[in-house]
Structure formats: C-alpha cells, structure tokens
Amino acid sequence: MIDAERVRTVADEVLRAPAYADLRESPLRRLVTEVRSWIAEQLFDLFTGTAAASVGLVVAIVVVLIVVGLGVVALLGAQRRAAADLVVDDVVDVTPAEAEAAADAALAAGDVVTAVRRRYGALLLELEARDVLPRVPGLTVGEVDAAVAVAVPAVATAVTEAGDVLADIVYGHRAATRADDARVADAVRAVRSAVPRRAVVA
C-alpha cells in the first residue's frame, strides 16, 4: 500500500532542491507579475475600440493647439520686428522744447496719437542733444533702443517702453491713451535727469 504522507514528503524534498529554486515564485514576484499583466490589459483596452478613438481625438486637439501656439508666437515676433523697424521722422528742425510743446498742444486738443508721436520726437531730440544718438534721417525704434542700451543703460528701460508705446499705436493701431503719453513723458524726464548734455549736435 502506498503511503500518501511519505509521497508528499519525498516530493517536497525534491522540489526544495537547488535545481527547482527558479521555479518557486515569491509573493513579491507574483505581485509584480500581476501588476504587469494589469498594466498590459489597460494599455490593450486603451488602444482598441472606442478608447483608441478618444486617444486619437485628444492627440489631434493637442497637435492643433501646438500649431496655433507656434503661429501666435511667430506673429508676435513678426510684429515686434516690424515695431523695431519703425522709422521715426516726426521731428525735423525743431528743439526738444518745441517738440514737447507740440505734444502738449495735441494732448490738450484730445489728439493723443499726435501727442505721443511728438513727445517721442522730443525724446529723440534730447538723446541727440546729449550725443547718445546721431542726427541722421531714418532712425528706427530698434536702433534707438540699441544705442541707448549701450550708451546710457540707466535709462534703457524707460526709452524702450516709450518705443513700445509708439510702435503699439502706429503699427498695432491701438487706441492711444493719456497713460501712453505719460510713459513717453517719463522717458523724456529720465533722459534729462540721468544724461548730461555733453555737446551741441550739429
């Protein structure tokens, strides 16, 4: 008669031998295997049937948003480059005080656009009178900003902001406000305060 207990004991001893060590699965290994199987099932479900269609729709929307975002960035860059190329020739054969008086008169008449343009002209004349800018026709806002950044960095921010205001109004066709005129006036005062007159520009 076969002793069942003896058979079980012998089988256990055989399975505990080193040759069978790799066949025994630890609880941790079983857990990892189950988790891996679950993830594989979820991915399979995701990319088949209606779920796949949803993923495709989301991907398409994301791609469209990225393309639109890049387009907006490119457009803004083009506008900024155009603004930097804005030629400022509004003041000819006048003094800074006369240009500023013309700005004040335009502001009093409610013509804020002309006020901003004339006041920015006064700013350029002040910079010319201090040898920061040469008196040459066809200077652009970008050239003004670059020259001021090198020669008098202390007022570079104020001058750049004034140029941005002018460009937004002229190129962007944005409605001018008294606050815009005030920002340009701040730049004029900053230049007068921080940059001494060094020579009279011919």
JSON list of N, CA and C in Angstrom, two decimals, residues 3-66:
[
{"chain": "A", "resi": 3, "resn": "ASP", "atom": "N", "xyz": [2.07, 4.86, 0.87]},
{"chain": "A", "resi": 3, "resn": "ASP", "atom": "CA", "xyz": [1.93, 5.80, 1.99]},
{"chain": "A", "resi": 3, "resn": "ASP", "atom": "C", "xyz": [1.87, 7.22, 1.40]},
{"chain": "A", "resi": 4, "resn": "ALA", "atom": "N", "xyz": [0.69, 7.82, 1.43]},
{"chain": "A", "resi": 4, "resn": "ALA", "atom": "CA", "xyz": [0.50, 9.15, 0.84]},
{"chain": "A", "resi": 4, "resn": "ALA", "atom": "C", "xyz": [1.37, 10.21, 1.51]},
{"chain": "A", "resi": 5, "resn": "GLU", "atom": "N", "xyz": [1.50, 10.14, 2.81]},
{"chain": "A", "resi": 5, "resn": "GLU", "atom": "CA", "xyz": [2.29, 11.13, 3.54]},
{"chain": "A", "resi": 5, "resn": "GLU", "atom": "C", "xyz": [3.75, 11.03, 3.13]},
{"chain": "A", "resi": 6, "resn": "ARG", "atom": "N", "xyz": [4.20, 9.77, 2.93]},
{"chain": "A", "resi": 6, "resn": "ARG", "atom": "CA", "xyz": [5.60, 9.57, 2.53]},
{"chain": "A", "resi": 6, "resn": "ARG", "atom": "C", "xyz": [5.83, 10.13, 1.13]},
{"chain": "A", "resi": 7, "resn": "VAL", "atom": "N", "xyz": [4.88, 9.97, 0.22]},
{"chain": "A", "resi": 7, "resn": "VAL", "atom": "CA", "xyz": [4.99, 10.51, -1.14]},
{"chain": "A", "resi": 7, "resn": "VAL", "atom": "C", "xyz": [5.08, 12.03, -1.09]},
{"chain": "A", "resi": 8, "resn": "ARG", "atom": "N", "xyz": [4.24, 12.66, -0.27]},
{"chain": "A", "resi": 8, "resn": "ARG", "atom": "CA", "xyz": [4.23, 14.12, -0.14]},
{"chain": "A", "resi": 8, "resn": "ARG", "atom": "C", "xyz": [5.57, 14.63, 0.38]},
{"chain": "A", "resi": 9, "resn": "THR", "atom": "N", "xyz": [6.10, 13.94, 1.37]},
{"chain": "A", "resi": 9, "resn": "THR", "atom": "CA", "xyz": [7.38, 14.34, 1.95]},
{"chain": "A", "resi": 9, "resn": "THR", "atom": "C", "xyz": [8.49, 14.27, 0.93]},
{"chain": "A", "resi": 10, "resn": "VAL", "atom": "N", "xyz": [8.53, 13.16, 0.18]},
{"chain": "A", "resi": 10, "resn": "VAL", "atom": "CA", "xyz": [9.57, 12.99, -0.83]},
{"chain": "A", "resi": 10, "resn": "VAL", "atom": "C", "xyz": [9.45, 14.06, -1.91]},
{"chain": "A", "resi": 11, "resn": "ALA", "atom": "N", "xyz": [8.22, 14.35, -2.32]},
{"chain": "A", "resi": 11, "resn": "ALA", "atom": "CA", "xyz": [8.00, 15.39, -3.35]},
{"chain": "A", "resi": 11, "resn": "ALA", "atom": "C", "xyz": [8.50, 16.74, -2.87]},
{"chain": "A", "resi": 12, "resn": "ASP", "atom": "N", "xyz": [8.20, 17.10, -1.62]},
{"chain": "A", "resi": 12, "resn": "ASP", "atom": "CA", "xyz": [8.66, 18.37, -1.06]},
{"chain": "A", "resi": 12, "resn": "ASP", "atom": "C", "xyz": [10.18, 18.45, -1.04]},
{"chain": "A", "resi": 13, "resn": "GLU", "atom": "N", "xyz": [10.80, 17.34, -0.66]},
{"chain": "A", "resi": 13, "resn": "GLU", "atom": "CA", "xyz": [12.26, 17.32, -0.61]},
{"chain": "A", "resi": 13, "resn": "GLU", "atom": "C", "xyz": [12.86, 17.52, -2.01]},
{"chain": "A", "resi": 14, "resn": "VAL", "atom": "N", "xyz": [12.26, 16.89, -3.00]},
{"chain": "A", "resi": 14, "resn": "VAL", "atom": "CA", "xyz": [12.75, 17.02, -4.37]},
{"chain": "A", "resi": 14, "resn": "VAL", "atom": "C", "xyz": [12.59, 18.46, -4.87]},
{"chain": "A", "resi": 15, "resn": "LEU", "atom": "N", "xyz": [11.44, 19.06, -4.61]},
{"chain": "A", "resi": 15, "resn": "LEU", "atom": "CA", "xyz": [11.17, 20.42, -5.09]},
{"chain": "A", "resi": 15, "resn": "LEU", "atom": "C", "xyz": [12.02, 21.47, -4.38]},
{"chain": "A", "resi": 16, "resn": "ARG", "atom": "N", "xyz": [12.50, 21.13, -3.19]},
{"chain": "A", "resi": 16, "resn": "ARG", "atom": "CA", "xyz": [13.37, 22.09, -2.48]},
{"chain": "A", "resi": 16, "resn": "ARG", "atom": "C", "xyz": [14.81, 22.04, -2.98]},
{"chain": "A", "resi": 17, "resn": "ALA", "atom": "N", "xyz": [15.11, 21.14, -3.83]},
{"chain": "A", "resi": 17, "resn": "ALA", "atom": "CA", "xyz": [16.47, 21.00, -4.36]},
{"chain": "A", "resi": 17, "resn": "ALA", "atom": "C", "xyz": [16.84, 22.24, -5.17]},
{"chain": "A", "resi": 18, "resn": "PRO", "atom": "N", "xyz": [18.14, 22.61, -5.24]},
{"chain": "A", "resi": 18, "resn": "PRO", "atom": "CA", "xyz": [18.58, 23.81, -5.98]},
{"chain": "A", "resi": 18, "resn": "PRO", "atom": "C", "xyz": [18.11, 23.85, -7.42]},
{"chain": "A", "resi": 19, "resn": "ALA", "atom": "N", "xyz": [18.00, 22.72, -8.05]},
{"chain": "A", "resi": 19, "resn": "ALA", "atom": "CA", "xyz": [17.60, 22.70, -9.46]},
{"chain": "A", "resi": 19, "resn": "ALA", "atom": "C", "xyz": [16.21, 23.27, -9.68]},
{"chain": "A", "resi": 20, "resn": "TYR", "atom": "N", "xyz": [15.35, 23.24, -8.65]},
{"chain": "A", "resi": 20, "resn": "TYR", "atom": "CA", "xyz": [13.98, 23.74, -8.78]},
{"chain": "A", "resi": 20, "resn": "TYR", "atom": "C", "xyz": [13.79, 25.12, -8.13]},
{"chain": "A", "resi": 21, "resn": "ALA", "atom": "N", "xyz": [14.89, 25.74, -7.70]},
{"chain": "A", "resi": 21, "resn": "ALA", "atom": "CA", "xyz": [14.78, 27.03, -6.98]},
{"chain": "A", "resi": 21, "resn": "ALA", "atom": "C", "xyz": [14.12, 28.10, -7.84]},
{"chain": "A", "resi": 22, "resn": "ASP", "atom": "N", "xyz": [14.48, 28.14, -9.16]},
{"chain": "A", "resi": 22, "resn": "ASP", "atom": "CA", "xyz": [13.94, 29.18, -10.04]},
{"chain": "A", "resi": 22, "resn": "ASP", "atom": "C", "xyz": [12.46, 29.00, -10.33]},
{"chain": "A", "resi": 23, "resn": "LEU", "atom": "N", "xyz": [11.93, 27.81, -10.08]},
{"chain": "A", "resi": 23, "resn": "LEU", "atom": "CA", "xyz": [10.52, 27.58, -10.36]},
{"chain": "A", "resi": 23, "resn": "LEU", "atom": "C", "xyz": [9.61, 28.07, -9.25]},
{"chain": "A", "resi": 24, "resn": "ARG", "atom": "N", "xyz": [10.19, 28.27, -8.08]},
{"chain": "A", "resi": 24, "resn": "ARG", "atom": "CA", "xyz": [9.38, 28.74, -6.94]},
{"chain": "A", "resi": 24, "resn": "ARG", "atom": "C", "xyz": [9.22, 30.26, -7.04]},
{"chain": "A", "resi": 25, "resn": "GLU", "atom": "N", "xyz": [8.01, 30.74, -7.04]},
{"chain": "A", "resi": 25, "resn": "GLU", "atom": "CA", "xyz": [7.73, 32.17, -7.21]},
{"chain": "A", "resi": 25, "resn": "GLU", "atom": "C", "xyz": [7.42, 32.80, -5.87]},
{"chain": "A", "resi": 26, "resn": "SER", "atom": "N", "xyz": [8.20, 33.86, -5.52]},
{"chain": "A", "resi": 26, "resn": "SER", "atom": "CA", "xyz": [7.98, 34.53, -4.24]},
{"chain": "A", "resi": 26, "resn": "SER", "atom": "C", "xyz": [6.72, 35.37, -4.32]},
{"chain": "A", "resi": 27, "resn": "PRO", "atom": "N", "xyz": [6.13, 35.73, -3.16]},
{"chain": "A", "resi": 27, "resn": "PRO", "atom": "CA", "xyz": [4.94, 36.61, -3.17]},
{"chain": "A", "resi": 27, "resn": "PRO", "atom": "C", "xyz": [5.20, 37.93, -3.89]},
{"chain": "A", "resi": 28, "resn": "LEU", "atom": "N", "xyz": [6.40, 38.50, -3.71]},
{"chain": "A", "resi": 28, "resn": "LEU", "atom": "CA", "xyz": [6.72, 39.76, -4.37]},
{"chain": "A", "resi": 28, "resn": "LEU", "atom": "C", "xyz": [6.75, 39.59, -5.89]},
{"chain": "A", "resi": 29, "resn": "ARG", "atom": "N", "xyz": [7.34, 38.47, -6.34]},
{"chain": "A", "resi": 29, "resn": "ARG", "atom": "CA", "xyz": [7.41, 38.23, -7.79]},
{"chain": "A", "resi": 29, "resn": "ARG", "atom": "C", "xyz": [6.01, 38.01, -8.36]},
{"chain": "A", "resi": 30, "resn": "ARG", "atom": "N", "xyz": [5.16, 37.31, -7.60]},
{"chain": "A", "resi": 30, "resn": "ARG", "atom": "CA", "xyz": [3.78, 37.11, -8.05]},
{"chain": "A", "resi": 30, "resn": "ARG", "atom": "C", "xyz": [3.06, 38.45, -8.18]},
{"chain": "A", "resi": 31, "resn": "LEU", "atom": "N", "xyz": [3.29, 39.35, -7.19]},
{"chain": "A", "resi": 31, "resn": "LEU", "atom": "CA", "xyz": [2.64, 40.66, -7.22]},
{"chain": "A", "resi": 31, "resn": "LEU", "atom": "C", "xyz": [3.11, 41.45, -8.44]},
{"chain": "A", "resi": 32, "resn": "VAL", "atom": "N", "xyz": [4.41, 41.46, -8.69]},
{"chain": "A", "resi": 32, "resn": "VAL", "atom": "CA", "xyz": [4.94, 42.18, -9.85]},
{"chain": "A", "resi": 32, "resn": "VAL", "atom": "C", "xyz": [4.35, 41.63, -11.14]},
{"chain": "A", "resi": 33, "resn": "THR", "atom": "N", "xyz": [4.26, 40.32, -11.22]},
{"chain": "A", "resi": 33, "resn": "THR", "atom": "CA", "xyz": [3.68, 39.69, -12.42]},
{"chain": "A", "resi": 33, "resn": "THR", "atom": "C", "xyz": [2.23, 40.11, -12.62]},
{"chain": "A", "resi": 34, "resn": "GLU", "atom": "N", "xyz": [1.46, 40.14, -11.53]},
{"chain": "A", "resi": 34, "resn": "GLU", "atom": "CA", "xyz": [0.05, 40.52, -11.63]},
{"chain": "A", "resi": 34, "resn": "GLU", "atom": "C", "xyz": [-0.09, 41.99, -12.05]},
{"chain": "A", "resi": 35, "resn": "VAL", "atom": "N", "xyz": [0.74, 42.86, -11.46]},
{"chain": "A", "resi": 35, "resn": "VAL", "atom": "CA", "xyz": [0.68, 44.28, -11.81]},
{"chain": "A", "resi": 35, "resn": "VAL", "atom": "C", "xyz": [1.04, 44.48, -13.28]},
{"chain": "A", "resi": 36, "resn": "ARG", "atom": "N", "xyz": [2.08, 43.77, -13.74]},
{"chain": "A", "resi": 36, "resn": "ARG", "atom": "CA", "xyz": [2.48, 43.87, -15.13]},
{"chain": "A", "resi": 36, "resn": "ARG", "atom": "C", "xyz": [1.35, 43.42, -16.06]},
{"chain": "A", "resi": 37, "resn": "SER", "atom": "N", "xyz": [0.69, 42.37, -15.69]},
{"chain": "A", "resi": 37, "resn": "SER", "atom": "CA", "xyz": [-0.43, 41.88, -16.51]},
{"chain": "A", "resi": 37, "resn": "SER", "atom": "C", "xyz": [-1.57, 42.89, -16.54]},
{"chain": "A", "resi": 38, "resn": "TRP", "atom": "N", "xyz": [-1.84, 43.52, -15.39]},
{"chain": "A", "resi": 38, "resn": "TRP", "atom": "CA", "xyz": [-2.91, 44.52, -15.31]},
{"chain": "A", "resi": 38, "resn": "TRP", "atom": "C", "xyz": [-2.61, 45.72, -16.20]},
{"chain": "A", "resi": 39, "resn": "ILE", "atom": "N", "xyz": [-1.35, 46.19, -16.16]},
{"chain": "A", "resi": 39, "resn": "ILE", "atom": "CA", "xyz": [-0.97, 47.33, -16.99]},
{"chain": "A", "resi": 39, "resn": "ILE", "atom": "C", "xyz": [-1.09, 46.97, -18.47]},
{"chain": "A", "resi": 40, "resn": "ALA", "atom": "N", "xyz": [-0.67, 45.76, -18.82]},
{"chain": "A", "resi": 40, "resn": "ALA", "atom": "CA", "xyz": [-0.77, 45.34, -20.22]},
{"chain": "A", "resi": 40, "resn": "ALA", "atom": "C", "xyz": [-2.23, 45.31, -20.68]},
{"chain": "A", "resi": 41, "resn": "GLU", "atom": "N", "xyz": [-3.13, 44.85, -19.80]},
{"chain": "A", "resi": 41, "resn": "GLU", "atom": "CA", "xyz": [-4.55, 44.81, -20.15]},
{"chain": "A", "resi": 41, "resn": "GLU", "atom": "C", "xyz": [-5.10, 46.22, -20.35]},
{"chain": "A", "resi": 42, "resn": "GLN", "atom": "N", "xyz": [-4.70, 47.15, -19.45]},
{"chain": "A", "resi": 42, "resn": "GLN", "atom": "CA", "xyz": [-5.19, 48.53, -19.57]},
{"chain": "A", "resi": 42, "resn": "GLN", "atom": "C", "xyz": [-4.72, 49.17, -20.87]},
{"chain": "A", "resi": 43, "resn": "LEU", "atom": "N", "xyz": [-3.45, 48.95, -21.22]},
{"chain": "A", "resi": 43, "resn": "LEU", "atom": "CA", "xyz": [-2.94, 49.52, -22.47]},
{"chain": "A", "resi": 43, "resn": "LEU", "atom": "C", "xyz": [-3.65, 48.92, -23.68]},
{"chain": "A", "resi": 44, "resn": "PHE", "atom": "N", "xyz": [-3.92, 47.63, -23.61]},
{"chain": "A", "resi": 44, "resn": "PHE", "atom": "CA", "xyz": [-4.63, 46.98, -24.71]},
{"chain": "A", "resi": 44, "resn": "PHE", "atom": "C", "xyz": [-6.02, 47.58, -24.87]},
{"chain": "A", "resi": 45, "resn": "ASP", "atom": "N", "xyz": [-6.73, 47.79, -23.74]},
{"chain": "A", "resi": 45, "resn": "ASP", "atom": "CA", "xyz": [-8.06, 48.38, -23.79]},
{"chain": "A", "resi": 45, "resn": "ASP", "atom": "C", "xyz": [-8.02, 49.80, -24.31]},
{"chain": "A", "resi": 46, "resn": "LEU", "atom": "N", "xyz": [-6.94, 50.54, -23.91]},
{"chain": "A", "resi": 46, "resn": "LEU", "atom": "CA", "xyz": [-6.84, 51.94, -24.29]},
{"chain": "A", "resi": 46, "resn": "LEU", "atom": "C", "xyz": [-6.70, 52.11, -25.80]},
{"chain": "A", "resi": 47, "resn": "PHE", "atom": "N", "xyz": [-5.93, 51.23, -26.42]},
{"chain": "A", "resi": 47, "resn": "PHE", "atom": "CA", "xyz": [-5.65, 51.40, -27.84]},
{"chain": "A", "resi": 47, "resn": "PHE", "atom": "C", "xyz": [-6.51, 50.52, -28.74]},
{"chain": "A", "resi": 48, "resn": "THR", "atom": "N", "xyz": [-7.61, 50.03, -28.22]},
{"chain": "A", "resi": 48, "resn": "THR", "atom": "CA", "xyz": [-8.56, 49.28, -29.04]},
{"chain": "A", "resi": 48, "resn": "THR", "atom": "C", "xyz": [-9.96, 49.83, -28.79]},
{"chain": "A", "resi": 49, "resn": "GLY", "atom": "N", "xyz": [-10.81, 49.74, -29.79]},
{"chain": "A", "resi": 49, "resn": "GLY", "atom": "CA", "xyz": [-12.21, 50.13, -29.64]},
{"chain": "A", "resi": 49, "resn": "GLY", "atom": "C", "xyz": [-12.38, 51.63, -29.51]},
{"chain": "A", "resi": 50, "resn": "THR", "atom": "N", "xyz": [-13.40, 52.04, -28.74]},
{"chain": "A", "resi": 50, "resn": "THR", "atom": "CA", "xyz": [-13.75, 53.46, -28.61]},
{"chain": "A", "resi": 50, "resn": "THR", "atom": "C", "xyz": [-12.68, 54.23, -27.87]},
{"chain": "A", "resi": 51, "resn": "ALA", "atom": "N", "xyz": [-11.94, 53.56, -26.98]},
{"chain": "A", "resi": 51, "resn": "ALA", "atom": "CA", "xyz": [-10.89, 54.26, -26.25]},
{"chain": "A", "resi": 51, "resn": "ALA", "atom": "C", "xyz": [-9.82, 54.77, -27.21]},
{"chain": "A", "resi": 52, "resn": "ALA", "atom": "N", "xyz": [-9.49, 53.96, -28.22]},
{"chain": "A", "resi": 52, "resn": "ALA", "atom": "CA", "xyz": [-8.49, 54.37, -29.20]},
{"chain": "A", "resi": 52, "resn": "ALA", "atom": "C", "xyz": [-8.95, 55.62, -29.94]},
{"chain": "A", "resi": 53, "resn": "ALA", "atom": "N", "xyz": [-10.23, 55.68, -30.26]},
{"chain": "A", "resi": 53, "resn": "ALA", "atom": "CA", "xyz": [-10.77, 56.87, -30.94]},
{"chain": "A", "resi": 53, "resn": "ALA", "atom": "C", "xyz": [-10.63, 58.09, -30.06]},
{"chain": "A", "resi": 54, "resn": "SER", "atom": "N", "xyz": [-10.89, 57.93, -28.76]},
{"chain": "A", "resi": 54, "resn": "SER", "atom": "CA", "xyz": [-10.77, 59.06, -27.83]},
{"chain": "A", "resi": 54, "resn": "SER", "atom": "C", "xyz": [-9.33, 59.55, -27.74]},
{"chain": "A", "resi": 55, "resn": "VAL", "atom": "N", "xyz": [-8.40, 58.59, -27.66]},
{"chain": "A", "resi": 55, "resn": "VAL", "atom": "CA", "xyz": [-6.99, 58.98, -27.61]},
{"chain": "A", "resi": 55, "resn": "VAL", "atom": "C", "xyz": [-6.60, 59.71, -28.88]},
{"chain": "A", "resi": 56, "resn": "GLY", "atom": "N", "xyz": [-7.05, 59.23, -30.03]},
{"chain": "A", "resi": 56, "resn": "GLY", "atom": "CA", "xyz": [-6.74, 59.90, -31.29]},
{"chain": "A", "resi": 56, "resn": "GLY", "atom": "C", "xyz": [-7.28, 61.32, -31.33]},
{"chain": "A", "resi": 57, "resn": "LEU", "atom": "N", "xyz": [-8.50, 61.52, -30.80]},
{"chain": "A", "resi": 57, "resn": "LEU", "atom": "CA", "xyz": [-9.08, 62.85, -30.76]},
{"chain": "A", "resi": 57, "resn": "LEU", "atom": "C", "xyz": [-8.28, 63.79, -29.88]},
{"chain": "A", "resi": 58, "resn": "VAL", "atom": "N", "xyz": [-7.87, 63.28, -28.71]},
{"chain": "A", "resi": 58, "resn": "VAL", "atom": "CA", "xyz": [-7.07, 64.11, -27.78]},
{"chain": "A", "resi": 58, "resn": "VAL", "atom": "C", "xyz": [-5.75, 64.49, -28.43]},
{"chain": "A", "resi": 59, "resn": "VAL", "atom": "N", "xyz": [-5.09, 63.53, -29.07]},
{"chain": "A", "resi": 59, "resn": "VAL", "atom": "CA", "xyz": [-3.82, 63.81, -29.74]},
{"chain": "A", "resi": 59, "resn": "VAL", "atom": "C", "xyz": [-4.00, 64.86, -30.83]},
{"chain": "A", "resi": 60, "resn": "ALA", "atom": "N", "xyz": [-5.08, 64.74, -31.60]},
{"chain": "A", "resi": 60, "resn": "ALA", "atom": "CA", "xyz": [-5.34, 65.71, -32.67]},
{"chain": "A", "resi": 60, "resn": "ALA", "atom": "C", "xyz": [-5.54, 67.11, -32.11]},
{"chain": "A", "resi": 61, "resn": "ILE", "atom": "N", "xyz": [-6.29, 67.22, -30.99]},
{"chain": "A", "resi": 61, "resn": "ILE", "atom": "CA", "xyz": [-6.53, 68.53, -30.38]},
{"chain": "A", "resi": 61, "resn": "ILE", "atom": "C", "xyz": [-5.23, 69.13, -29.87]},
{"chain": "A", "resi": 62, "resn": "VAL", "atom": "N", "xyz": [-4.40, 68.30, -29.24]},
{"chain": "A", "resi": 62, "resn": "VAL", "atom": "CA", "xyz": [-3.11, 68.79, -28.73]},
{"chain": "A", "resi": 62, "resn": "VAL", "atom": "C", "xyz": [-2.23, 69.29, -29.86]},
{"chain": "A", "resi": 63, "resn": "VAL", "atom": "N", "xyz": [-2.20, 68.56, -30.97]},
{"chain": "A", "resi": 63, "resn": "VAL", "atom": "CA", "xyz": [-1.39, 68.97, -32.13]},
{"chain": "A", "resi": 63, "resn": "VAL", "atom": "C", "xyz": [-1.88, 70.31, -32.67]},
{"chain": "A", "resi": 64, "resn": "VAL", "atom": "N", "xyz": [-3.21, 70.46, -32.78]},
{"chain": "A", "resi": 64, "resn": "VAL", "atom": "CA", "xyz": [-3.77, 71.72, -33.28]},
{"chain": "A", "resi": 64, "resn": "VAL", "atom": "C", "xyz": [-3.41, 72.88, -32.36]},
{"chain": "A", "resi": 65, "resn": "LEU", "atom": "N", "xyz": [-3.52, 72.66, -31.05]},
{"chain": "A", "resi": 65, "resn": "LEU", "atom": "CA", "xyz": [-3.18, 73.72, -30.09]},
{"chain": "A", "resi": 65, "resn": "LEU", "atom": "C", "xyz": [-1.71, 74.11, -30.19]},
{"chain": "A", "resi": 66, "resn": "ILE", "atom": "N", "xyz": [-0.84, 73.12, -30.39]},
{"chain": "A", "resi": 66, "resn": "ILE", "atom": "CA", "xyz": [0.59, 73.42, -30.52]},
{"chain": "A", "resi": 66, "resn": "ILE", "atom": "C", "xyz": [0.85, 74.25, -31.77]}
]
